[in-house]
Amino acid sequence: MPLPEILLGLLWIGVTAYVLFGGADFGGGVWDLLAGGAERGARQRALVEHAIGPVWEANHVWLIFVIVLAWTGVPSVFAAVASTLYIPLTLTALGIIARGSAFAFRKASTLLWQRRLFGAAFAFSSVVTPFFLGTVAGAIASGRVPPGIAEGDLAASWLNPTSLVSGALAVGTAAYLAAVYLTRDAQRAGDAGLAAAFRRRALAAGVVVGGLSAVGLVVLRADAPRLFDRLTTGAALPLLALSVAAGVVSLALLAWTRAFLAVRVTAALAVVGLLWGWGVGQYPRLLPGVTLREAAATDAVLAATLGALAVGAVLLVPSLVWLYATFQRGDGQGEGESGDAGAFPRAENNS
Amino acid sequence: MDVLVADAVNPHNLMAARLQMALSLGWHIIVACLGVGMPAITLIAEWRGHRTGDPHVQLLARRWAKAMGVLFAVGAVSGTILSFEMGLLWPGLMGTYGEVIGLPFALEGIAFFIEAIFLGIYLYAWDRLPPVPHLLSGIPIVIAGVASAFFVVTANAWMQQPTGFDTREGRVTAVEPWAAMFNPATPPQTVHMILAAFMVAGFSMAAVYAVAMLRGRRDRYHRVGFLIPFTVAAVITPVQIGVGDWAAHFVAENQPVKLAAMEGVFETERGVPLHLGGVAVDGELRYALEIPYGLSLLAHWDPNAEIAGLNEVPTAEHPPVNVVHWAFQVMVGLGFALLALVAWQWWAWWRRRDLPRSPWFLRAAALAGAAAVVALEAGWTVTEVGRQPWLVYGVMRTSEAVNPAPGLVYGFAGVAAVYAVLTVATVYVLRRMAREKPVPVAPQERDVSDYKVV
């Protein structure tokens, strides 16, 4: 396989990992926002905080990985996207700052008003950030970012039907993935009530995301007919079918079984199918009139970067496995029923 | 100034983009230095605590780890913004040269990944791992932190000494990524930056305990809390003065215009004096204290060496002389002041195995944290403002790279407001953490936050 395709594939793996892991961390913030008052929502918030605390920074690095690979592998495309879409990207950047720092500050705070203030910043930015990232995806997918620097319409490029649906879909997907993951976390912690609550949320979010996807296809048909054709007839069709099937199976498993670990897999597959369907549907055209080959960096750069990443993967993959294994095992002192009873924020004690 | 460029770019846009970049980088660089330096200092404390069983040292390690968790989170997000801003503000740079500097950033991404992974394990699995594996889990954080600082600074060094690529009609036609990464400026700049990170971390952590001791809390906990980070800074500082000299010689050889701005030299001459203070007005440095032959001697080890003046290049290619000159003076002055403080401490330790008795020592040490940060920012200003009007030295002007989209001023206003809030919140949270009493077993786990360590 030629170097530009390998690099693009890696970049898309990075996007997928960011959506599956980083996206779910954003979704945790969505549920934090919807958890209700300080008393009532305490158990849910504690579970969210407990689940994403150790891993969100590592999950966040996928975004940096994607950005760096984009400017290394397809520099002119990166410049075109960043300059035309600088408004939603600046808002995304501000959302990322607010979210990450507020999460860390809330963890370090003890007084109720502080936890409320930082918690609100964390939860609110968890909703708006994926929305803006989604509008960026919609702008690229609907061919509204022309090549060249700041050549596109600064507003209409991301304020259009495809972008708005994509934004909503991004928030919905994040919330859905988070609810599915958290259901299993609550089940493993032995908290049946909390597991049931997140199961209901996962079902609701799943139905909403399914509906949004259907709306998205209709919008795409009118707004980005080329991508729609590729998705519904071309090479991307099997991936779209996989996405739909996995989505339906997830909802069925959630509704009628307690196989929450299996739902994690099928829910992730549904999202992977959607993302790779888009990728395959758009390939090889990155921007209107610009193919991958035209935009790709020189082979020397691609070879050096891919070599460095291959060496890096030898270090990274076992480290990541150890990280997730450490915090997904149920045998630690902080886990289990007794441990999680203590996992509530101390806010109540101090109020 | 290049007329075409001046026409194409709105000067407000350029200024807004430069200010936004300066603000985000100047903010991030402090947190990043703490992120590079603190893990090593914390691990030293944890290791001492494990070896001696001293509960004071163990408690210090846990509290530092907790603060590190907050600072790392803030550093991770403020660093992400920078990678966004590379494209949002400077698409002209990234669209053309993104691939030339891509390799070190890809490597930095790997290093940052490893840092984040092991930080998660180190902070949250403190109570789940036995002491020695836990200590070992901290070592990748130190290595990856230093490595990411190295990789990022190689990209900046490339902007000072661009090598490893060919262009034809503004398009990059061939790249040698390793040659671009290991450009001539890489060795002095990376070493100078990494040592600066340890100085900033050491002096600012020690400053917290110097303040506490000035307030009368002179128990073992506060003494050790002062001594561990201060000793790290005290070992690094003399080395840094030598490395700084190396970096300055490099600038003298390779970026004569920057050296001329640093020293306020306008005319090319032999036997040039060293200028202390002074203001550049109308192409001349006034009111400076002159040390005869000083600059020629320091820059080239020869009192009669020739120093190229700013007037060798057109006025449009002069960097802002006063900013660069004063930033350099501030950095060097503070560097020597910190060296004097360190020497005072070494002398007292050699005489009596104790800190100097004078309260002035603690007062100075309390200021040393801020002084190290100011020296850091001043040094960064010398590097970056001294390179102007070039973004890539001799290759691309800053005004050619800026995003021409209108309204960058509003983006800057938004970013400035967010950073103001972020600064207040960070300082507030860290101050509260310093005053709080109980520390959980695992520094980031609330499950066990009522656990009393001492």
CSV table of C-alpha atoms in Angstrom, one decimal, chain A residues 49-50 52-65 67-69 71-73 75-76 78-87 89-90 92-94 96-101 103-111 113-115 118 133 149-150 154 294 296-298 300-301 304-305 308-313 315-316 319-320 322-323 326-329 332-335 339-340 342-346 349, chain B residues 20 66 69-70 72-74 76-84 86-88 90-103 105-110 112-114 116-125 127-129 133 137 171-178 401-411 414-415 418-419 421-422 425-429 432-433 436 438 444-450:
chain,number,residue,atom,x,y,z
A,49,GLU,CA,-15.9,11.2,37.4
A,50,HIS,CA,-14.6,7.8,38.6
A,52,ILE,CA,-13.1,9.2,33.1
A,53,GLY,CA,-10.6,10.6,35.7
A,54,PRO,CA,-7.6,8.3,35.0
A,55,VAL,CA,-8.1,8.0,31.2
A,56,TRP,CA,-9.4,11.3,29.8
A,57,GLU,CA,-6.0,12.8,29.2
A,58,ALA,CA,-4.7,9.8,27.3
A,59,ASN,CA,-7.9,9.7,25.3
A,60,HIS,CA,-7.6,13.4,24.6
A,61,VAL,CA,-4.1,12.9,23.0
A,62,TRP,CA,-5.8,11.2,20.0
A,63,LEU,CA,-7.0,14.6,18.9
A,64,ILE,CA,-3.5,16.0,19.0
A,65,PHE,CA,-2.3,12.9,17.1
A,67,ILE,CA,-4.0,17.3,14.1
A,68,VAL,CA,-0.3,16.6,13.8
A,69,LEU,CA,-0.8,13.8,11.3
A,71,TRP,CA,-0.4,18.9,9.0
A,72,THR,CA,2.4,16.4,8.4
A,73,GLY,CA,0.7,14.2,5.9
A,75,PRO,CA,-0.3,20.2,4.9
A,76,SER,CA,-2.2,22.2,2.4
A,78,PHE,CA,-4.8,21.2,7.0
A,79,ALA,CA,-4.1,24.8,6.3
A,80,ALA,CA,-7.3,25.2,4.2
A,81,VAL,CA,-9.5,23.5,6.8
A,82,ALA,CA,-8.0,25.5,9.7
A,83,SER,CA,-8.1,28.8,8.0
A,84,THR,CA,-11.7,28.6,6.6
A,85,LEU,CA,-13.1,26.9,9.7
A,86,TYR,CA,-11.3,29.0,12.2
A,87,ILE,CA,-14.5,30.1,14.0
A,89,LEU,CA,-12.3,25.5,15.6
A,90,THR,CA,-11.5,28.4,17.9
A,92,THR,CA,-13.7,24.0,20.0
A,93,ALA,CA,-10.4,25.0,21.4
A,94,LEU,CA,-12.0,27.2,24.0
A,96,ILE,CA,-11.5,22.0,25.3
A,97,ILE,CA,-9.7,24.4,27.7
A,98,ALA,CA,-12.8,25.0,29.7
A,99,ARG,CA,-13.7,21.3,29.9
A,100,GLY,CA,-10.3,19.8,30.8
A,101,SER,CA,-9.3,22.4,33.3
A,103,PHE,CA,-12.7,18.8,35.4
A,104,ALA,CA,-9.3,18.9,37.1
A,105,PHE,CA,-10.4,21.9,39.2
A,106,ARG,CA,-13.6,20.1,40.3
A,107,LYS,CA,-11.6,17.1,41.4
A,108,ALA,CA,-9.3,19.3,43.5
A,109,SER,CA,-12.2,21.2,45.1
A,110,THR,CA,-14.0,20.3,48.2
A,111,LEU,CA,-16.6,23.0,48.7
A,113,TRP,CA,-20.2,25.9,45.4
A,114,GLN,CA,-16.8,25.3,43.8
A,115,ARG,CA,-17.8,21.8,42.7
A,118,PHE,CA,-16.5,23.9,37.9
A,133,LEU,CA,-16.2,19.5,16.0
A,149,ILE,CA,-6.0,29.7,2.6
A,150,ALA,CA,-9.3,31.1,4.0
A,154,LEU,CA,-16.3,31.9,7.1
A,294,GLU,CA,-2.1,15.9,-4.8
A,296,ALA,CA,0.2,14.4,0.3
A,297,ALA,CA,3.6,15.3,1.7
A,298,THR,CA,6.8,14.0,0.1
A,300,ALA,CA,10.6,11.1,2.7
A,301,VAL,CA,8.4,12.8,5.3
A,304,ALA,CA,10.1,9.0,8.4
A,305,THR,CA,6.8,9.8,10.2
A,308,ALA,CA,8.6,6.9,14.0
A,309,LEU,CA,5.0,6.0,14.6
A,310,ALA,CA,5.7,2.3,14.2
A,311,VAL,CA,8.5,2.5,16.8
A,312,GLY,CA,6.2,4.6,19.0
A,313,ALA,CA,3.4,2.0,18.7
A,315,LEU,CA,5.8,1.5,23.4
A,316,LEU,CA,2.3,2.9,23.2
A,319,SER,CA,1.1,1.1,27.9
A,320,LEU,CA,-2.5,1.8,26.8
A,322,TRP,CA,-2.0,-1.5,30.9
A,323,LEU,CA,-3.8,1.8,31.6
A,326,THR,CA,-5.6,-1.2,35.5
A,327,PHE,CA,-8.8,0.8,35.7
A,328,GLN,CA,-11.2,-1.7,34.2
A,329,ARG,CA,-10.3,-4.5,36.6
A,332,GLY,CA,-8.8,-3.0,43.2
A,333,GLN,CA,-9.5,-1.6,46.7
A,334,GLY,CA,-11.5,1.3,45.3
A,335,GLU,CA,-13.8,-0.9,43.3
A,339,GLY,CA,-15.5,1.0,47.5
A,340,ASP,CA,-18.0,2.6,45.3
A,342,GLY,CA,-17.4,5.8,49.1
A,343,ALA,CA,-17.0,7.1,45.6
A,344,PHE,CA,-19.5,9.9,46.0
A,345,PRO,CA,-18.1,13.4,46.0
A,346,ARG,CA,-17.7,14.8,49.5
A,349,ASN,CA,-20.6,16.2,53.7
B,20,GLN,CA,-2.9,35.4,20.7
B,66,LYS,CA,-1.9,16.0,43.4
B,69,GLY,CA,-2.4,16.3,38.4
B,70,VAL,CA,-4.1,19.6,38.2
B,72,PHE,CA,-0.9,18.5,33.9
B,73,ALA,CA,-4.6,18.7,33.0
B,74,VAL,CA,-4.3,22.4,32.4
B,76,ALA,CA,-2.6,19.3,28.3
B,77,VAL,CA,-5.5,21.5,27.2
B,78,SER,CA,-3.4,24.7,26.9
B,79,GLY,CA,-1.0,22.7,24.7
B,80,THR,CA,-3.8,21.4,22.5
B,81,ILE,CA,-4.9,25.0,21.8
B,82,LEU,CA,-1.4,25.7,20.5
B,83,SER,CA,-1.7,22.8,18.0
B,84,PHE,CA,-5.0,24.3,16.8
B,86,MET,CA,-0.7,26.6,14.4
B,87,GLY,CA,-3.4,26.2,11.7
B,88,LEU,CA,-5.9,28.8,12.8
B,90,TRP,CA,-0.5,30.6,10.8
B,91,PRO,CA,-2.0,28.5,7.9
B,92,GLY,CA,0.6,30.0,5.6
B,93,LEU,CA,3.3,28.4,7.6
B,94,MET,CA,1.6,25.0,8.1
B,95,GLY,CA,0.3,24.7,4.5
B,96,THR,CA,3.8,25.0,3.1
B,97,TYR,CA,6.2,23.8,5.8
B,98,GLY,CA,3.9,21.6,7.9
B,99,GLU,CA,5.5,18.5,6.5
B,100,VAL,CA,9.0,19.8,7.2
B,101,ILE,CA,8.3,20.1,11.0
B,102,GLY,CA,5.8,17.3,11.1
B,103,LEU,CA,8.2,14.6,12.3
B,105,PHE,CA,5.5,16.8,16.3
B,106,ALA,CA,4.6,13.2,15.6
B,107,LEU,CA,7.3,12.1,18.0
B,108,GLU,CA,6.1,14.6,20.5
B,109,GLY,CA,2.6,13.2,20.1
B,110,ILE,CA,4.0,9.7,21.1
B,112,PHE,CA,2.8,13.1,25.2
B,113,PHE,CA,0.7,10.0,24.9
B,114,ILE,CA,3.1,8.0,27.1
B,116,ALA,CA,-0.6,11.0,29.8
B,117,ILE,CA,-0.9,7.2,30.1
B,118,PHE,CA,1.6,6.8,32.9
B,119,LEU,CA,0.4,9.9,34.7
B,120,GLY,CA,-3.1,8.3,34.8
B,121,ILE,CA,-1.5,5.2,36.3
B,122,TYR,CA,0.8,7.1,38.6
B,123,LEU,CA,-1.9,9.3,40.1
B,124,TYR,CA,-4.8,7.0,40.3
B,125,ALA,CA,-3.2,3.7,41.0
B,127,ASP,CA,-3.1,2.6,46.3
B,128,ARG,CA,-3.4,-0.3,43.8
B,129,LEU,CA,0.3,-0.8,43.1
B,133,PRO,CA,6.2,-0.7,40.8
B,137,SER,CA,5.5,3.9,36.8
B,171,ARG,CA,6.3,24.8,-2.9
B,172,VAL,CA,8.3,22.3,-0.9
B,173,THR,CA,9.8,19.9,-3.4
B,174,ALA,CA,12.1,17.7,-1.2
B,175,VAL,CA,12.4,17.2,2.6
B,176,GLU,CA,15.0,15.6,4.8
B,177,PRO,CA,12.9,15.4,7.9
B,178,TRP,CA,15.7,14.2,10.2
B,401,ALA,CA,1.9,33.2,7.2
B,402,VAL,CA,-1.0,34.8,9.1
B,403,ASN,CA,-4.6,33.8,8.4
B,404,PRO,CA,-6.1,36.5,6.2
B,405,ALA,CA,-9.7,35.8,7.3
B,406,PRO,CA,-11.2,38.9,8.9
B,407,GLY,CA,-12.0,39.1,12.6
B,408,LEU,CA,-9.0,37.5,14.3
B,409,VAL,CA,-9.2,40.3,16.8
B,410,TYR,CA,-12.4,38.8,18.2
B,411,GLY,CA,-10.8,35.4,18.5
B,414,GLY,CA,-12.2,35.5,23.4
B,415,VAL,CA,-9.0,33.6,24.1
B,418,VAL,CA,-10.7,32.5,28.7
B,419,TYR,CA,-7.1,32.7,29.8
B,421,VAL,CA,-10.5,33.1,34.0
B,422,LEU,CA,-8.2,30.1,33.6
B,425,ALA,CA,-9.0,29.6,38.7
B,426,THR,CA,-5.6,27.8,38.5
B,427,VAL,CA,-4.0,30.0,41.1
B,428,TYR,CA,-7.1,29.8,43.3
B,429,VAL,CA,-7.3,26.0,43.2
B,432,ARG,CA,-6.5,26.1,48.3
B,433,MET,CA,-4.7,22.8,47.7
B,436,GLU,CA,-5.8,21.9,52.7
B,438,PRO,CA,-6.0,15.7,54.4
B,444,GLN,CA,-6.6,11.9,42.6
B,445,GLU,CA,-9.1,9.4,44.2
B,446,ARG,CA,-11.9,10.9,46.3
B,447,ASP,CA,-13.0,7.5,47.4
B,448,VAL,CA,-10.3,7.6,50.1
B,449,SER,CA,-10.0,11.3,50.7
B,450,ASP,CA,-10.6,11.0,54.4
